[in-house]
Tab-separated table of C-alpha atoms in Angstrom:
chain	number	residue	atom	x	y	z
I	1	MET	CA	31.634	-25.972	-8.344
I	2	ASP	CA	29.424	-23.354	-10.020
I	3	LYS	CA	31.038	-20.048	-10.902
I	4	CYS	CA	29.892	-16.514	-10.180
I	5	THR	CA	27.850	-15.175	-13.091
I	6	TYR	CA	29.685	-11.854	-13.023
I	7	CYS	CA	33.385	-12.543	-12.397
I	8	LYS	CA	33.453	-16.332	-13.031
I	9	SER	CA	35.157	-17.040	-9.673
I	10	SER	CA	34.216	-20.133	-7.670
I	11	PRO	CA	34.688	-19.450	-3.915
I	12	SER	CA	31.346	-18.357	-2.447
I	13	ASN	CA	29.097	-18.441	0.606
I	14	LEU	CA	25.650	-20.027	0.538
I	15	LYS	CA	22.993	-17.499	1.613
I	16	TYR	CA	19.693	-19.374	1.239
I	17	LYS	CA	17.694	-21.692	-0.998
I	18	THR	CA	14.823	-20.951	-3.346
I	19	SER	CA	12.679	-22.504	-6.068
I	20	ASP	CA	11.155	-21.291	-9.319
I	21	VAL	CA	7.735	-21.410	-10.971
I	22	PHE	CA	8.682	-24.741	-12.563
I	23	GLY	CA	9.361	-26.425	-9.198
I	24	GLN	CA	13.125	-26.506	-9.722
I	25	HIS	CA	15.353	-25.839	-6.719
I	26	TRP	CA	18.214	-23.314	-6.564
I	27	GLU	CA	20.638	-21.739	-4.139
I	28	ILE	CA	21.670	-18.109	-3.760
I	29	HIS	CA	25.405	-17.711	-3.202
I	30	GLN	CA	27.553	-14.634	-2.615
I	31	CYS	CA	30.839	-14.492	-4.500
I	32	CYS	CA	33.905	-14.070	-2.280
I	33	ASN	CA	35.676	-12.147	-5.056
I	34	CYS	CA	33.300	-9.519	-6.516
I	35	GLN	CA	30.583	-9.752	-3.811
I	36	ALA	CA	27.841	-10.463	-6.349
I	37	TYR	CA	24.961	-12.713	-5.309
I	38	TYR	CA	24.225	-15.361	-7.914
I	39	ILE	CA	22.013	-18.342	-8.594
I	40	ALA	CA	23.491	-21.834	-8.340
I	41	PRO	CA	23.742	-24.182	-10.037
I	42	ASN	CA	24.248	-22.080	-13.143
I	43	PRO	CA	21.076	-22.574	-15.247
I	44	SER	CA	21.461	-24.732	-18.327
I	45	PRO	CA	20.452	-23.466	-21.808
I	46	ASN	CA	17.379	-25.720	-21.674
I	47	GLN	CA	16.334	-24.306	-18.301
I	48	LEU	CA	16.696	-20.747	-19.581
I	49	ALA	CA	14.778	-21.589	-22.757
I	50	GLN	CA	11.961	-22.908	-20.574
I	51	ALA	CA	12.075	-19.779	-18.399
I	52	TYR	CA	11.787	-17.478	-21.426
I	53	ALA	CA	9.048	-19.382	-23.252
I	54	ASP	CA	6.069	-17.437	-24.629
I	55	ASP	CA	4.138	-17.623	-21.351
I	56	TYR	CA	6.830	-15.430	-19.730
I	57	TYR	CA	6.173	-12.620	-22.206
I	58	GLY	CA	2.395	-13.192	-22.201
I	59	GLU	CA	0.764	-15.217	-24.947
I	60	GLN	CA	-1.963	-12.723	-25.871
I	61	GLU	CA	-1.532	-9.555	-27.934
I	62	GLU	CA	-0.034	-7.697	-24.962
I	63	LYS	CA	1.918	-9.115	-22.004
I	64	PHE	CA	-0.880	-8.585	-19.490
I	65	SER	CA	-4.443	-9.745	-20.069
I	66	PHE	CA	-5.915	-6.641	-18.401
I	67	PRO	CA	-5.689	-3.487	-20.596
I	68	LEU	CA	-5.611	-1.293	-17.476
I	69	VAL	CA	-2.334	-2.903	-16.369
I	70	GLU	CA	-0.705	-2.071	-19.707
I	71	LYS	CA	-1.975	1.528	-19.483
I	72	ILE	CA	-0.510	1.892	-15.993
I	73	LEU	CA	2.818	0.481	-17.173
I	74	ASP	CA	2.790	2.903	-20.110
I	75	TYR	CA	2.426	5.735	-17.594
I	76	PHE	CA	5.577	4.599	-15.786
I	77	ARG	CA	7.426	4.144	-19.090
I	78	GLY	CA	6.497	7.711	-19.914
I	79	GLY	CA	7.975	8.821	-16.606
I	80	ARG	CA	11.258	7.118	-17.411
I	81	ALA	CA	11.264	8.789	-20.819
I	82	ARG	CA	10.730	12.236	-19.258
I	83	LYS	CA	13.572	11.630	-16.837
I	84	LEU	CA	16.010	10.531	-19.551
I	85	SER	CA	15.065	13.475	-21.785
I	86	LYS	CA	16.445	15.838	-19.121
I	87	TYR	CA	19.921	14.346	-19.563
I	88	ILE	CA	20.151	14.322	-23.367
I	89	GLU	CA	20.019	16.848	-26.198
I	90	ALA	CA	17.905	16.948	-29.339
I	91	ASN	CA	18.826	14.403	-32.039
I	92	SER	CA	20.552	12.165	-29.481
I	93	ALA	CA	20.936	8.487	-30.290
I	94	VAL	CA	19.386	6.285	-27.585
I	95	LEU	CA	19.795	2.532	-27.159
I	96	ASP	CA	17.442	0.588	-24.870
I	97	ILE	CA	18.950	-2.829	-24.170
I	98	GLY	CA	16.211	-5.393	-23.593
I	99	CYS	CA	13.622	-2.949	-24.890
I	100	GLY	CA	10.647	-5.288	-24.407
I	101	ASN	CA	7.637	-4.057	-26.362
I	102	GLY	CA	9.404	-0.800	-27.227
I	103	GLN	CA	6.917	1.445	-25.419
I	104	PHE	CA	9.624	3.257	-23.434
I	105	LEU	CA	11.372	4.228	-26.659
I	106	GLU	CA	8.078	5.268	-28.239
I	107	SER	CA	7.420	7.496	-25.210
I	108	LEU	CA	10.695	9.330	-25.926
I	109	VAL	CA	9.234	10.578	-29.209
I	110	LYS	CA	7.048	12.960	-27.185
I	111	HIS	CA	10.139	14.667	-25.752
I	112	GLY	CA	12.383	15.162	-28.764
I	113	ASP	CA	13.497	14.053	-32.191
I	114	TYR	CA	15.755	11.215	-31.060
I	115	LYS	CA	17.312	8.342	-32.969
I	116	LEU	CA	15.862	5.265	-31.257
I	117	PHE	CA	17.474	1.837	-31.102
I	118	GLY	CA	16.514	-1.254	-29.140
I	119	THR	CA	17.742	-4.795	-28.628
I	120	GLU	CA	15.455	-7.655	-27.647
I	121	LEU	CA	15.510	-11.439	-27.794
I	122	ALA	CA	13.387	-13.143	-30.431
I	123	GLY	CA	9.866	-13.737	-29.162
I	124	LYS	CA	6.596	-12.057	-28.248
I	125	SER	CA	8.157	-8.838	-26.902
I	126	ALA	CA	10.263	-8.352	-30.028
I	127	GLU	CA	7.185	-8.885	-32.194
I	128	ARG	CA	5.407	-6.113	-30.269
I	129	ALA	CA	8.401	-3.771	-30.587
I	130	LYS	CA	8.436	-4.291	-34.357
I	131	ARG	CA	5.083	-2.507	-34.529
I	132	ILE	CA	6.780	0.812	-33.638
I	133	PRO	CA	8.235	2.327	-36.848
I	134	GLN	CA	10.506	4.819	-35.038
I	135	VAL	CA	12.479	2.028	-33.326
I	136	ASN	CA	15.493	0.480	-35.045
I	137	LEU	CA	15.210	-2.986	-33.504
I	138	ARG	CA	18.082	-5.476	-33.363
I	139	ILE	CA	17.296	-9.056	-32.354
I	140	GLY	CA	19.708	-10.905	-30.060
I	141	PHE	CA	21.994	-10.462	-27.067
I	142	LEU	CA	24.114	-7.302	-26.920
I	143	GLU	CA	27.300	-9.238	-27.608
I	144	GLU	CA	25.704	-10.624	-30.796
I	145	VAL	CA	24.663	-7.228	-32.181
I	146	VAL	CA	27.240	-4.933	-33.807
I	147	PHE	CA	27.151	-1.195	-33.065
I	148	ASP	CA	29.778	1.369	-33.996
I	149	LYS	CA	32.165	2.626	-31.342
I	150	GLU	CA	30.938	5.737	-29.481
I	151	SER	CA	27.639	5.811	-31.375
I	152	PHE	CA	25.129	6.460	-28.566
I	153	ASP	CA	24.410	9.476	-26.392
I	154	ALA	CA	22.400	7.401	-23.923
I	155	ILE	CA	21.989	3.716	-23.119
I	156	THR	CA	19.325	2.282	-20.829
I	157	LEU	CA	18.801	-1.093	-19.147
I	158	PHE	CA	15.573	-1.220	-17.159
I	159	HIS	CA	15.521	-4.476	-15.165
I	160	VAL	CA	17.665	-6.186	-17.780
I	161	PHE	CA	21.174	-6.272	-16.300
I	162	GLU	CA	20.365	-9.093	-13.859
I	163	HIS	CA	19.243	-11.274	-16.787
I	164	LEU	CA	22.566	-11.120	-18.639
I	165	SER	CA	24.683	-14.262	-18.787
I	166	GLU	CA	27.794	-12.211	-19.670
I	167	PRO	CA	27.315	-9.010	-17.632
I	168	GLU	CA	30.977	-7.974	-17.437
I	169	LEU	CA	31.358	-8.326	-21.206
I	170	SER	CA	28.132	-6.357	-21.684
I	171	LEU	CA	29.425	-3.479	-19.542
I	172	ASN	CA	32.619	-3.404	-21.602
I	173	ILE	CA	30.568	-3.217	-24.807
I	174	ILE	CA	28.342	-0.490	-23.336
I	175	HIS	CA	31.407	1.562	-22.406
I	176	GLU	CA	32.760	1.143	-25.934
I	177	ILE	CA	29.594	2.133	-27.824
I	178	LEU	CA	28.637	5.013	-25.490
I	179	LYS	CA	29.967	8.440	-26.413
I	180	PRO	CA	32.222	10.349	-23.973
I	181	ASN	CA	29.941	12.030	-21.407
I	182	GLY	CA	27.145	9.761	-22.588
I	183	VAL	CA	24.459	8.768	-20.082
I	184	LEU	CA	23.861	5.247	-18.786
I	185	VAL	CA	20.648	4.483	-16.863
I	186	MET	CA	20.275	1.113	-15.131
I	187	SER	CA	17.666	-0.314	-12.765
I	188	PHE	CA	17.617	-3.695	-11.045
I	189	PRO	CA	16.426	-5.469	-7.870
I	190	ASN	CA	18.084	-4.373	-4.632
I	191	ILE	CA	19.413	-7.515	-2.932
I	192	ASP	CA	20.179	-5.343	0.102
I	193	SER	CA	16.529	-4.300	0.441
I	194	TRP	CA	14.282	-4.998	3.396
I	195	GLN	CA	12.070	-7.106	1.111
I	196	SER	CA	15.016	-9.273	0.091
I	197	ARG	CA	16.168	-9.771	3.673
I	198	ILE	CA	12.662	-10.563	4.977
I	199	PHE	CA	11.423	-12.899	2.244
I	200	LYS	CA	14.712	-14.432	1.059
I	201	GLY	CA	13.843	-17.286	-1.338
I	202	LYS	CA	10.178	-16.200	-1.534
I	203	TRP	CA	11.036	-12.671	-2.713
I	204	LEU	CA	9.292	-11.802	-5.979
I	205	HIS	CA	12.278	-9.979	-7.473
I	206	LEU	CA	14.514	-13.001	-7.001
I	207	ASP	CA	12.729	-14.495	-10.046
I	208	PRO	CA	14.852	-17.647	-10.480
I	209	PRO	CA	16.276	-18.742	-12.867
I	210	ARG	CA	15.847	-15.630	-15.034
I	211	HIS	CA	17.641	-13.335	-12.596
I	212	LEU	CA	21.150	-14.718	-12.637
I	213	PHE	CA	22.925	-12.330	-10.237
I	214	PHE	CA	22.490	-9.280	-8.002
I	215	PHE	CA	24.687	-6.540	-6.548
I	216	GLU	CA	24.177	-4.488	-3.425
I	217	PRO	CA	23.874	-0.852	-4.622
I	218	LYS	CA	26.989	0.353	-2.780
I	219	THR	CA	29.073	-2.448	-4.287
I	220	PHE	CA	27.678	-1.819	-7.755
I	221	ARG	CA	28.404	1.889	-7.623
I	222	GLY	CA	32.045	1.184	-6.807
I	223	LEU	CA	32.240	-1.397	-9.585
I	224	MET	CA	30.888	1.062	-12.163
I	225	GLU	CA	33.272	3.810	-11.111
I	226	SER	CA	36.159	1.380	-11.594
I	227	GLN	CA	34.772	0.618	-15.079
I	228	GLY	CA	35.039	4.230	-16.201
I	229	PHE	CA	31.617	5.609	-15.257
I	230	ALA	CA	30.952	8.622	-13.049
I	231	PHE	CA	28.034	8.431	-10.624
I	232	ILE	CA	25.287	11.023	-11.291
I	233	ASP	CA	22.179	9.958	-9.394
I	234	GLU	CA	20.351	7.075	-7.710
I	235	SER	CA	16.726	6.529	-6.742
I	236	TYR	CA	15.041	3.816	-4.715
I	237	PHE	CA	11.337	4.655	-4.597
I	238	SER	CA	9.341	2.893	-7.326
I	239	MET	CA	5.557	2.802	-7.279
I	240	GLU	CA	5.782	0.608	-10.389
I	241	GLN	CA	7.908	-2.166	-8.878
I	242	ASN	CA	8.126	-2.089	-5.105
I	243	PRO	CA	4.584	-2.209	-3.652
I	244	PHE	CA	3.630	-5.115	-5.904
I	245	GLY	CA	6.893	-6.831	-4.930
I	246	MET	CA	5.757	-6.696	-1.314
I	247	VAL	CA	2.268	-7.988	-2.130
I	248	GLN	CA	3.461	-10.914	-4.240
I	249	SER	CA	6.218	-11.848	-1.795
I	250	ILE	CA	3.665	-12.040	1.052
I	251	LEU	CA	1.404	-14.194	-1.106
I	252	ASN	CA	4.375	-16.419	-1.927
I	253	LEU	CA	4.603	-17.269	1.784
I	254	TRP	CA	1.051	-18.626	1.732
I	255	ASN	CA	0.698	-20.162	-1.711
I	256	LYS	CA	2.169	-23.521	-2.616
I	257	LYS	CA	3.396	-22.017	-5.906
I	258	ARG	CA	5.167	-18.695	-6.295
I	259	GLU	CA	4.013	-15.694	-8.359
I	260	VAL	CA	0.416	-16.952	-8.696
I	261	LEU	CA	-1.081	-13.448	-8.752
I	262	PHE	CA	1.489	-12.174	-11.231
I	263	GLU	CA	0.968	-15.128	-13.569
I	264	SER	CA	-2.800	-14.710	-13.370
I	265	MET	CA	-2.414	-11.082	-14.450
I	266	LYS	CA	-0.519	-12.292	-17.522
I	267	GLY	CA	-3.377	-14.670	-18.335
I	268	ASN	CA	-1.253	-17.768	-17.672
I	269	HIS	CA	-4.216	-20.033	-16.857
I	270	THR	CA	-2.173	-23.196	-17.208
I	271	TYR	CA	-0.013	-22.143	-14.267
I	272	THR	CA	-2.890	-20.959	-12.068
I	273	GLN	CA	-5.467	-23.648	-12.913
I	274	GLU	CA	-5.218	-25.349	-9.503
I	275	TYR	CA	-6.380	-22.115	-7.856
I	276	SER	CA	-10.119	-21.343	-7.915
I	277	SER	CA	-11.461	-18.121	-9.393
I	278	PHE	CA	-12.495	-17.104	-5.882
I	279	ASN	CA	-8.925	-17.623	-4.634
I	280	ILE	CA	-7.531	-15.451	-7.435
I	281	ILE	CA	-10.123	-12.762	-6.694
I	282	LEU	CA	-9.091	-12.760	-3.024
I	283	GLN	CA	-5.440	-12.322	-4.022
I	284	LYS	CA	-6.354	-9.415	-6.303
I	285	MET	CA	-8.408	-7.804	-3.529
I	286	PHE	CA	-5.440	-8.117	-1.170
I	287	PHE	CA	-3.318	-6.364	-3.776
I	288	ILE	CA	-5.820	-3.520	-4.264
I	289	LEU	CA	-6.482	-2.968	-0.553
I	290	SER	CA	-2.862	-3.195	0.597
I	291	PHE	CA	-1.302	-1.218	-2.257
I	292	PRO	CA	-1.637	2.227	-0.565
I	293	ILE	CA	-0.038	0.842	2.605
I	294	PHE	CA	2.928	-0.531	0.707
I	295	ILE	CA	3.403	2.745	-1.179
I	296	ILE	CA	3.903	4.416	2.187
I	297	SER	CA	6.239	1.645	3.367
I	298	ASP	CA	8.281	2.051	0.181
I	299	VAL	CA	8.656	5.773	0.787
I	300	ILE	CA	10.104	4.924	4.203
I	301	ALA	CA	12.340	2.170	2.806
I	302	SER	CA	13.651	4.491	0.094
I	303	LEU	CA	14.818	6.989	2.709
I	304	PHE	CA	17.148	4.286	4.035
I	305	LYS	CA	18.061	3.017	0.530
I	306	LYS	CA	16.358	-0.287	1.387
I	307	SER	CA	13.620	-0.334	-1.254
I	308	ALA	CA	13.179	-3.432	-3.395
I	309	THR	CA	14.685	-1.866	-6.524
I	310	VAL	CA	17.250	0.790	-7.381
I	311	GLU	CA	17.884	2.974	-10.419
I	312	PHE	CA	21.298	4.461	-11.183
I	313	VAL	CA	22.342	7.199	-13.579
I	314	PHE	CA	25.992	7.253	-14.668
I	315	ARG	CA	27.990	9.280	-17.175
I	316	LYS	CA	30.888	7.893	-19.167
I	317	LYS	CA	34.140	9.543	-18.102
């Protein structure tokens, strides 16, 4: 029997089935011990290597083939940088785990003279991050990279935690390398969201097999407090993540393959070749026309803490 990704226990309840962009089939289980939702069977190293091939990161110079998309994402990265800068002092050391192309860390330069560190797996994203001279980049998983104890004033994981194969170990390492009163910012998909409950296996943010596990926000907050972190803040509204999650999840109901629009935006023509240019244009028009509606719906969902993603801010006790 497959074990929970987080606590490694076996007893679980099957919630629903799903499939990935490669046509492989999976199940979503909820652990009876820690209450995490996780993908089963546990993905093999070969399956994960396939999932994180170059087409995942985008094979062109940037991840997305449309420059406007990258500019919009840079705007949101800048917003995250502004928010973090309010919690930290000048000359703080900041570590972004799974830093991607490093643009979030580069945005921090505008707000203070910080010491910037990032970790990223070898590949296209790491190559992009290497272009930023201010970032001290370490290649590999967190457990493979050595940092001194209590060396960071702030640590961030933006939509990275759910990718970790050893999340409990990673949290222990984060607690060890974060200074007392240091800030931890984490965002991830909300498995308790209305989107998750409506679309189930077709939900964009399920992203099998890359997303290995999920926590309901209330459960996760309790887990973090037991791990030595004090809750500071939480936010659910995300114009960056949630409206598009609704659009792509709706399209997943109609398309034979999942994430067709998203893959087309990354320039993954091999994946989308069975769809005509006209079909892709129609999907993009649906996105553009429905986006304002789904911004409003996300505002409503966030009031009930049922938006598709959540961001937490904690402080080490």
